[in-house]
Short mmCIF file of C-alpha atoms in Angstrom, two decimals:
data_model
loop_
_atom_site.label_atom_id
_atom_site.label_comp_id
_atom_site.label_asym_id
_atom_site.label_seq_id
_atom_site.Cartn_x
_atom_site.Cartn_y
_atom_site.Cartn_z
CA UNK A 1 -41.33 48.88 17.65
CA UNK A 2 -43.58 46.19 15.39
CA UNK A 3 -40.31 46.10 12.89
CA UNK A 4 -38.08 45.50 15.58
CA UNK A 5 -39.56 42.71 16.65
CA UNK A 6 -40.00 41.24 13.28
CA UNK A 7 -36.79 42.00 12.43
CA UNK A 8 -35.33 40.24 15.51
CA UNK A 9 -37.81 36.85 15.15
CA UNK A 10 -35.77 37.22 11.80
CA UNK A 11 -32.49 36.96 13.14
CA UNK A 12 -33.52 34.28 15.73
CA UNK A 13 -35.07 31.83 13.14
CA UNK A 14 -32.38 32.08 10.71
CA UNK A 15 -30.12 30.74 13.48
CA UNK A 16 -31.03 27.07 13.70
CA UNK A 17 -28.28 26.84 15.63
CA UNK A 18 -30.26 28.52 19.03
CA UNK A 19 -33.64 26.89 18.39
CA UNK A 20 -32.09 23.55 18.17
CA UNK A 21 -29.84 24.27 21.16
CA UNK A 22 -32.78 24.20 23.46
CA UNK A 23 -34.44 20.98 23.21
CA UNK A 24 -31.85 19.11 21.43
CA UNK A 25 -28.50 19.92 23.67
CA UNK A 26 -25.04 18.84 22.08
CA UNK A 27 -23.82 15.91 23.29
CA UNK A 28 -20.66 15.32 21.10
CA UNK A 29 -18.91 15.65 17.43
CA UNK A 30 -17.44 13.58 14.66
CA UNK A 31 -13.79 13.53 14.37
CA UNK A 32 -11.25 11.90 11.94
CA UNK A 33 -14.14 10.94 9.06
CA UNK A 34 -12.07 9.44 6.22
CA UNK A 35 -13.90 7.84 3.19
CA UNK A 36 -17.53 7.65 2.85
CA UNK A 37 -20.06 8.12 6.00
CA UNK A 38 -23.23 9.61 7.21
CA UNK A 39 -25.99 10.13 9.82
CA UNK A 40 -29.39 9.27 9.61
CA UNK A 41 -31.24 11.60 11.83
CA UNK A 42 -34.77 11.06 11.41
CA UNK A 43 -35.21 11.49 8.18
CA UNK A 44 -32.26 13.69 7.00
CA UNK A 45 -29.28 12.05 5.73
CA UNK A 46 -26.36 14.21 6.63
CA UNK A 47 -22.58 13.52 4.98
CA UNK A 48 -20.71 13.08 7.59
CA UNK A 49 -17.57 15.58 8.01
CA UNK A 50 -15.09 16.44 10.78
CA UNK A 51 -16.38 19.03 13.52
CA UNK A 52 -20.37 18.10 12.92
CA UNK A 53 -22.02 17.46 16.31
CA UNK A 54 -23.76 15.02 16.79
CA UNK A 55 -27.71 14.31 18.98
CA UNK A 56 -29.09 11.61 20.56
CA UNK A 57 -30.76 9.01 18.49
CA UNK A 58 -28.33 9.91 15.47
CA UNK A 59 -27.40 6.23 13.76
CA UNK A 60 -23.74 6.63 12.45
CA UNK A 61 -22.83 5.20 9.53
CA UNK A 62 -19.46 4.08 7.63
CA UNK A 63 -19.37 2.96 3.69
CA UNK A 64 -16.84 0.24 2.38
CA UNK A 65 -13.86 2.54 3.15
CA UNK A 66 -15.12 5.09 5.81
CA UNK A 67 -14.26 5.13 8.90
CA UNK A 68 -15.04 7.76 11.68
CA UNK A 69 -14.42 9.11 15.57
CA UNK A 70 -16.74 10.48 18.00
CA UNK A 71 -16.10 11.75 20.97
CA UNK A 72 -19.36 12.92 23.55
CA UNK A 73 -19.05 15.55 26.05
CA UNK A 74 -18.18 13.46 28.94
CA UNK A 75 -14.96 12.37 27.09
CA UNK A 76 -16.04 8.57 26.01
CA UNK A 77 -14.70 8.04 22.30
CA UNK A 78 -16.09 5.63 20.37
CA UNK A 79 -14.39 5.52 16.62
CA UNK A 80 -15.54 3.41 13.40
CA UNK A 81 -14.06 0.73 10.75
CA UNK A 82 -15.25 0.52 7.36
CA UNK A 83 -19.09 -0.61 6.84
CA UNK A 84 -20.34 -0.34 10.06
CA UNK A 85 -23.52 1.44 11.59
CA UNK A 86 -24.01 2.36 15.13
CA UNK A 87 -27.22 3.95 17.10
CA UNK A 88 -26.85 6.32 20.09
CA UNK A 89 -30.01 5.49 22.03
CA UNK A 90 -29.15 6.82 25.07
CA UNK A 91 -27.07 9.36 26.31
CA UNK A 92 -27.24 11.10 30.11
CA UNK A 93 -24.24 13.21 31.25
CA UNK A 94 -25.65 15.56 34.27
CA UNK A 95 -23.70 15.89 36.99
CA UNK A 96 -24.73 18.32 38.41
CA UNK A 97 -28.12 16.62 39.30
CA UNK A 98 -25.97 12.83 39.18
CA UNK A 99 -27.52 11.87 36.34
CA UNK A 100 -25.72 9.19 33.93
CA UNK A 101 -26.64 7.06 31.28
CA UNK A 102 -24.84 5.95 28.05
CA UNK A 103 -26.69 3.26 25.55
CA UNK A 104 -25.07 2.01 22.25
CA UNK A 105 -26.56 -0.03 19.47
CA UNK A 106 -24.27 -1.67 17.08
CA UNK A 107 -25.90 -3.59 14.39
CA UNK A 108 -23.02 -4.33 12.43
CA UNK A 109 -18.88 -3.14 11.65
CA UNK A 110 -16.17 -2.70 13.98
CA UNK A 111 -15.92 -0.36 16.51
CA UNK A 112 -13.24 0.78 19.13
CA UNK A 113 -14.59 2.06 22.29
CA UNK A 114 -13.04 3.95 25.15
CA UNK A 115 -14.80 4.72 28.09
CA UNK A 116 -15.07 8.22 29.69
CA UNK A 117 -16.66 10.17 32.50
CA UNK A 118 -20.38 8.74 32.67
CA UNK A 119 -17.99 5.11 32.57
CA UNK A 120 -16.52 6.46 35.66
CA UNK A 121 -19.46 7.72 37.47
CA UNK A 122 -22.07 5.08 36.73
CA UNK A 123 -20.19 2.14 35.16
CA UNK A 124 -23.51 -0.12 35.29
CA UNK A 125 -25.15 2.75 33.22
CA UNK A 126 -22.86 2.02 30.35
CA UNK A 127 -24.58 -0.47 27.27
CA UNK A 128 -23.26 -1.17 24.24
CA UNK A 129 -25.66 -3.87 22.41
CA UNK A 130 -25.52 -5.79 19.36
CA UNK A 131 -27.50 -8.33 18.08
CA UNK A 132 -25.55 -11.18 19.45
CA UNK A 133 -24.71 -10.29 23.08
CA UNK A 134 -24.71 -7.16 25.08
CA UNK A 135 -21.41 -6.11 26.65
CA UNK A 136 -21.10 -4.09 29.94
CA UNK A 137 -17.99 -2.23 30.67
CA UNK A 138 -16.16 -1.00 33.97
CA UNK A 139 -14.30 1.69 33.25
CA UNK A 140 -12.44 0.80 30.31
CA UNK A 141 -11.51 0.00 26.53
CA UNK A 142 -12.63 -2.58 24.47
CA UNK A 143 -12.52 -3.48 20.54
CA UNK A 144 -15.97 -5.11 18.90
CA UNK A 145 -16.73 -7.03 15.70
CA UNK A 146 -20.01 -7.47 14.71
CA UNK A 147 -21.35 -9.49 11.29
CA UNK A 148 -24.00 -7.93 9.28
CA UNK A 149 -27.02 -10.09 10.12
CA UNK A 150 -27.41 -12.27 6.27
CA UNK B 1 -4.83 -30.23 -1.85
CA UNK B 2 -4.06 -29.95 1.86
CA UNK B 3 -2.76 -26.71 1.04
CA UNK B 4 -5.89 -24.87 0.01
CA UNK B 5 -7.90 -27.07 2.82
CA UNK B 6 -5.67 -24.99 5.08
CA UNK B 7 -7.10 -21.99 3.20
CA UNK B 8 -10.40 -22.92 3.33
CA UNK B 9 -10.99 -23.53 7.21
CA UNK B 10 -9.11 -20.88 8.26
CA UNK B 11 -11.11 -18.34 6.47
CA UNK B 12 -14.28 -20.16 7.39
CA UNK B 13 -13.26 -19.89 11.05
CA UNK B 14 -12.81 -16.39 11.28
CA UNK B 15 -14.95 -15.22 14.11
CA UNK B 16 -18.21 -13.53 13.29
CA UNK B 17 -18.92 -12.02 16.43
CA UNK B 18 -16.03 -10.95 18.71
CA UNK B 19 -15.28 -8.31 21.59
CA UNK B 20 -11.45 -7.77 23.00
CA UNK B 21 -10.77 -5.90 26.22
CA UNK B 22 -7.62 -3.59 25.55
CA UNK B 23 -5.90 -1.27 27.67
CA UNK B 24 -7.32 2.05 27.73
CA UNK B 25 -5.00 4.64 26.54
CA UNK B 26 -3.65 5.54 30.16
CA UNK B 27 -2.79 1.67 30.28
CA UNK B 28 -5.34 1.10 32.96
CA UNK B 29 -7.34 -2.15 31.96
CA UNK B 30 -10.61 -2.78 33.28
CA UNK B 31 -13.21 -5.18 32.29
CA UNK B 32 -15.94 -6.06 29.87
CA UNK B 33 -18.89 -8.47 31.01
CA UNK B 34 -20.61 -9.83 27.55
CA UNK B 35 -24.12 -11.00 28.02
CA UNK B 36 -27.26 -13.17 26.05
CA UNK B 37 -29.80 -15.52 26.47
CA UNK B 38 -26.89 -18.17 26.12
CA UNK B 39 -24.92 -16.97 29.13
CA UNK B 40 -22.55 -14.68 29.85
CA UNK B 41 -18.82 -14.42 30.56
CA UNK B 42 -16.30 -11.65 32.23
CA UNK B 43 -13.03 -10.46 30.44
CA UNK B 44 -10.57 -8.99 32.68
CA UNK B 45 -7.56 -9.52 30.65
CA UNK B 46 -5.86 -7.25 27.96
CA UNK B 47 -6.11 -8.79 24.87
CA UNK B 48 -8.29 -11.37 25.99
CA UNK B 49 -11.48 -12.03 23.72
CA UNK B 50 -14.33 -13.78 23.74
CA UNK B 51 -17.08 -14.74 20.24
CA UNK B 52 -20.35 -15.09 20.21
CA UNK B 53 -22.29 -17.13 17.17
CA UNK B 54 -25.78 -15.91 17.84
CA UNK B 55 -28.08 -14.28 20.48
CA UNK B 56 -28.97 -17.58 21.86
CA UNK B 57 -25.42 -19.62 21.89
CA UNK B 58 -23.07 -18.53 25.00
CA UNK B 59 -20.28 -16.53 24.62
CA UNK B 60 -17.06 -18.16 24.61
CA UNK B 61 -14.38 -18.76 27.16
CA UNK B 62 -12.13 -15.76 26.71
CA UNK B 63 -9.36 -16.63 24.98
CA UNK B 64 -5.94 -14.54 24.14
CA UNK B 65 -5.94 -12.80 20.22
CA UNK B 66 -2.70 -11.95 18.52
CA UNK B 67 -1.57 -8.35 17.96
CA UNK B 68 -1.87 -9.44 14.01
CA UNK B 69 -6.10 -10.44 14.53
CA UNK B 70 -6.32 -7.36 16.37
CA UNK B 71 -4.61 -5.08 13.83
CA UNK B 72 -6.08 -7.38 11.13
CA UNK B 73 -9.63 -6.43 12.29
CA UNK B 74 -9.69 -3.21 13.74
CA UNK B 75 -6.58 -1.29 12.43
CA UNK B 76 -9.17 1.06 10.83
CA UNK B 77 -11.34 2.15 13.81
CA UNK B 78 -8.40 2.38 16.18
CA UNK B 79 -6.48 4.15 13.71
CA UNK B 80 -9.69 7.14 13.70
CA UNK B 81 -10.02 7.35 17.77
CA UNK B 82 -10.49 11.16 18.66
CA UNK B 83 -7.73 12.40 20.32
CA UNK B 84 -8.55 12.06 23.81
CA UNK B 85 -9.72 16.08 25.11
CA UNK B 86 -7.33 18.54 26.95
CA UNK B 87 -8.39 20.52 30.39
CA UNK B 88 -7.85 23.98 31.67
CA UNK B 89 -8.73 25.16 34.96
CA UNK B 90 -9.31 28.67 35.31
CA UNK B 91 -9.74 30.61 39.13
CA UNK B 92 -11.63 33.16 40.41
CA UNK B 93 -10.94 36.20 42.59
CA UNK B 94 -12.39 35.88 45.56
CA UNK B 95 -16.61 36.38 45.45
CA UNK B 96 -16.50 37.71 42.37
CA UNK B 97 -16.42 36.90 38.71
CA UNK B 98 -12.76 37.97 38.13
CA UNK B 99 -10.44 35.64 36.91
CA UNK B 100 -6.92 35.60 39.29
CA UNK B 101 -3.70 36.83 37.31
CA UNK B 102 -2.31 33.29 37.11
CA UNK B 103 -5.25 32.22 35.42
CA UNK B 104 -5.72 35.01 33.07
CA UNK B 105 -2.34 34.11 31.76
CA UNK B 106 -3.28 30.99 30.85
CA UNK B 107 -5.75 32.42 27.98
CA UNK B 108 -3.15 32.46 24.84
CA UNK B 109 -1.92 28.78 25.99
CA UNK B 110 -5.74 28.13 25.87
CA UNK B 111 -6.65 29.64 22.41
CA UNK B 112 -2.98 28.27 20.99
CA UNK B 113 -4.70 24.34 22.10
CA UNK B 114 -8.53 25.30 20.43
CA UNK B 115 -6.79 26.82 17.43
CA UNK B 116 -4.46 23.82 16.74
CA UNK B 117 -6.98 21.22 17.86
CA UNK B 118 -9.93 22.83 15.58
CA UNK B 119 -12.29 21.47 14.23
CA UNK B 120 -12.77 21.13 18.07
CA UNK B 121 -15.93 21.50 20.51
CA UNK B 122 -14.77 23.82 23.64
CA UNK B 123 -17.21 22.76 27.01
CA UNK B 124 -16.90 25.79 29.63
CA UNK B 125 -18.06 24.18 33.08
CA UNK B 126 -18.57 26.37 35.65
CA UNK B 127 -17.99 25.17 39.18
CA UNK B 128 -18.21 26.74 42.64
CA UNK B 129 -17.09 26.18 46.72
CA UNK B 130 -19.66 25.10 48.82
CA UNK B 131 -20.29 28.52 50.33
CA UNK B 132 -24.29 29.14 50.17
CA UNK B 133 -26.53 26.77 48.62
CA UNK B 134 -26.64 24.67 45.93
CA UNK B 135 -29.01 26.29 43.87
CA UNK B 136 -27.63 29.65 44.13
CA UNK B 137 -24.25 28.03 43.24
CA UNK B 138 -25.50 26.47 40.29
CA UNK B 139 -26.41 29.79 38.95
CA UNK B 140 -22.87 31.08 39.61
CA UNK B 141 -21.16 28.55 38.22
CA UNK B 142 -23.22 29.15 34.96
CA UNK B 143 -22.16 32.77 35.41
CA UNK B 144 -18.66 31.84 35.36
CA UNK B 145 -18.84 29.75 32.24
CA UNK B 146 -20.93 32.77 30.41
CA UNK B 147 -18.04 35.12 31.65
CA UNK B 148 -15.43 32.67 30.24
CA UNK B 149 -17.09 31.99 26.91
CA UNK B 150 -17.49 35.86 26.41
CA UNK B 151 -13.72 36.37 27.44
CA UNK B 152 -13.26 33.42 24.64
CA UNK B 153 -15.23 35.34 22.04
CA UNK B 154 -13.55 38.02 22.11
CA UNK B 155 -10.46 36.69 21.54
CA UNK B 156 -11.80 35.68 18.42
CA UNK B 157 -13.16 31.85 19.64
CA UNK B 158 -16.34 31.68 17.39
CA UNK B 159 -19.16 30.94 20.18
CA UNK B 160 -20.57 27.52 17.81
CA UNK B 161 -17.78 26.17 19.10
CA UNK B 162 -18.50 26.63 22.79
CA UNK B 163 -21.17 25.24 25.29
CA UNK B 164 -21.36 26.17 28.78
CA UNK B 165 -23.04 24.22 31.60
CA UNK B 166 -22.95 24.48 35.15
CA UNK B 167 -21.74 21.78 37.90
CA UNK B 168 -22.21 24.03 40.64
CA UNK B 169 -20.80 22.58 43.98
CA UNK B 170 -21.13 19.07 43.07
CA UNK B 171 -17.68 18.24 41.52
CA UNK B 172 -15.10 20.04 43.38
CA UNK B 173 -11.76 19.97 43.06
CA UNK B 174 -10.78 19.72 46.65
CA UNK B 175 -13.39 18.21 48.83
CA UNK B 176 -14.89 19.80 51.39
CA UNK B 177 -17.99 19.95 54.06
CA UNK B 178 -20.89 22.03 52.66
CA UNK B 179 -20.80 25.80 53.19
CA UNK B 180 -17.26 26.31 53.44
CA UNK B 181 -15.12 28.68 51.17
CA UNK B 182 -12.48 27.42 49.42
CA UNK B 183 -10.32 29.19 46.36
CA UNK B 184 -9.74 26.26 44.28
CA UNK B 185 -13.56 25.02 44.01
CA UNK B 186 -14.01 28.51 43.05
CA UNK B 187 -13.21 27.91 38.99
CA UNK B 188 -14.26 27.20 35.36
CA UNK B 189 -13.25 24.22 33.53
CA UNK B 190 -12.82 24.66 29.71
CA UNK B 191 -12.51 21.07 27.86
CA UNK B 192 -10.80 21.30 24.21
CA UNK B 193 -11.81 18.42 22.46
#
């Protein structure tokens, strides 16, 4: 009985995969990643590559000729030029208890952004900041360029 | 002399800051409100922008950009967008957890669309009619997606891939009053993207 139960606390811990699933739910996944990129996460710095999913408060980053897409569970797709860097600070998509919420930081680069369902739901719930302005959307696409602060 | 002038100014006045409403893919164009201390101003134009200098200046007037600033600038992040993600609907026999004929023939179409699309996240979204109450329906509608994304594994779908969640009765697919029993609110709702 006692080596069963070791043996399956085994099996659960070397699965990362289901410990992380519980308090840190998916939320979306890299796509398209050509040239050099990563994800802070804390303190881990993770090459980014096609297929990784990606969690809330992840900062995305593209080098000189990087460039990457995302796209989060509700459908919104957000992709990246070459050196830019881009925090996900908030990110909400319940329906079933109507919750919404979608916060982007953009500190710098050039970004393409196209809205999806928390856009359609709760358009005023929708941020995307920089350090110059910050832009609301309804429902839609827009393009942004934003100069590394000097 | 004139020449490189020409040069000069127009690579000084390339804006630093800048945001363009463009047509979302479906064509549909919307609009973007861009906000600071300086003031704020509404696109709700295609291809309409507007620059900002710093937090504290206002925005500018929208004004139109060419096709060439636009591919000039952002060629490279357009050209990575994630394709946008395909839907299947799946039905259920009635009561049950058994998937109607129609929809069960749907499955190699299905694993055809994750197989080509891969590397792909697959969202299985259970859903239910309004029949009995909400709680009890959110626990069927997570049923349904468990049911789906076992039917998925086995077809050789590896379950990394897949997440399941539940709307219950709170995004149907034909409205109706609570407590009423319809088919076509009776399904599962697998996203391929």
């Amino acid at each position: 009985m006692r080596a069963w139960i070791v043996f399956l606390c085994i099996v659960y811990l070397s699965q990362p995969g289901i410990l992380l699933a519980k308090g840190d739910p998916y939320i979306g996944g890299l796509r398209n990643v050509r040239g050099k990129g990563m994800i802070e996460r804390g303190q881990q710095r993770l090459v980014a590559k096609n297929g990784i999913k990606i969690r809330l408060n992840d900062v995305l980053v593209t080098g000189k000729n990087g460039a990457m897409g995302v796209i989060f569970n509700d459908g919104t797709r957000i992709s990246l030029g070459p050196d830019s860097r881009i925090e996900i600070t908030k990110y909400l998509y319940q329906p079933a208890h109507e919750e919404y919420g979608l916060i982007l930081k953009m500190m710098y680069g050039t970004a393409y952004f196209i809205s999806g369902a928390i856009g359609k739901a709760a358009p005023e719930s929708v941020r995307f900041r920089t350090p110059v302005a910050i832009i609301g959307t309804r429902g839609t696409a827009f393009l942004a360029k934003v100069a590394p602060k000097n | 002399m004139i020449c490189l002038l020409g040069v000069i100014s127009s690579c000084c006045n390339r804006p630093k800051n800048m945001f363009v409403l463009v047509p979302d893919p479906g064509g549909k164009v919307g609009r973007i409100v861009i906000e600071n201390k300086g003031g704020k101003q509404i696109v709700s134009k295609a291809n309409m922008a507007v620059q900002v200098q710093n937090a504290k200046t206002p925005p500018t007037i929208p004004e139109p950009v060419s096709q060439k600033e636009i591919e000039k600038t952002f060629t490279a992040a357009i050209s990575v967008a994630p394709q946008p993600p395909v839907r299947f609907h799946l039905f259920f026999k009635s009561g049950g957890a058994k998937l109607t004929e129609a929809s069960h023939n749907m499955l190699p179409k299905i694993l055809a669309t994750i197989k080509k699309r891969m590397p792909c996240d697959i969202l299985v979204i259970g859903h239910t009619d309004t029949k009995g109450n909400a709680e009890k329906n959110w626990k069927l509608g997570l049923k349904r997606a468990e049911i789906i994304k076992g039917i998925l594994e086995r077809l050789g779908v590896n379950p990394r891939h897949v997440e399941t969640a539940s709307f219950g009765e709170k995004a149907l697919l034909v409205p109706t009053p609570d407590n009423v029993s319809e088919p076509k609110n009776r399904f599962v709702e697998i996203i391929v993207q």
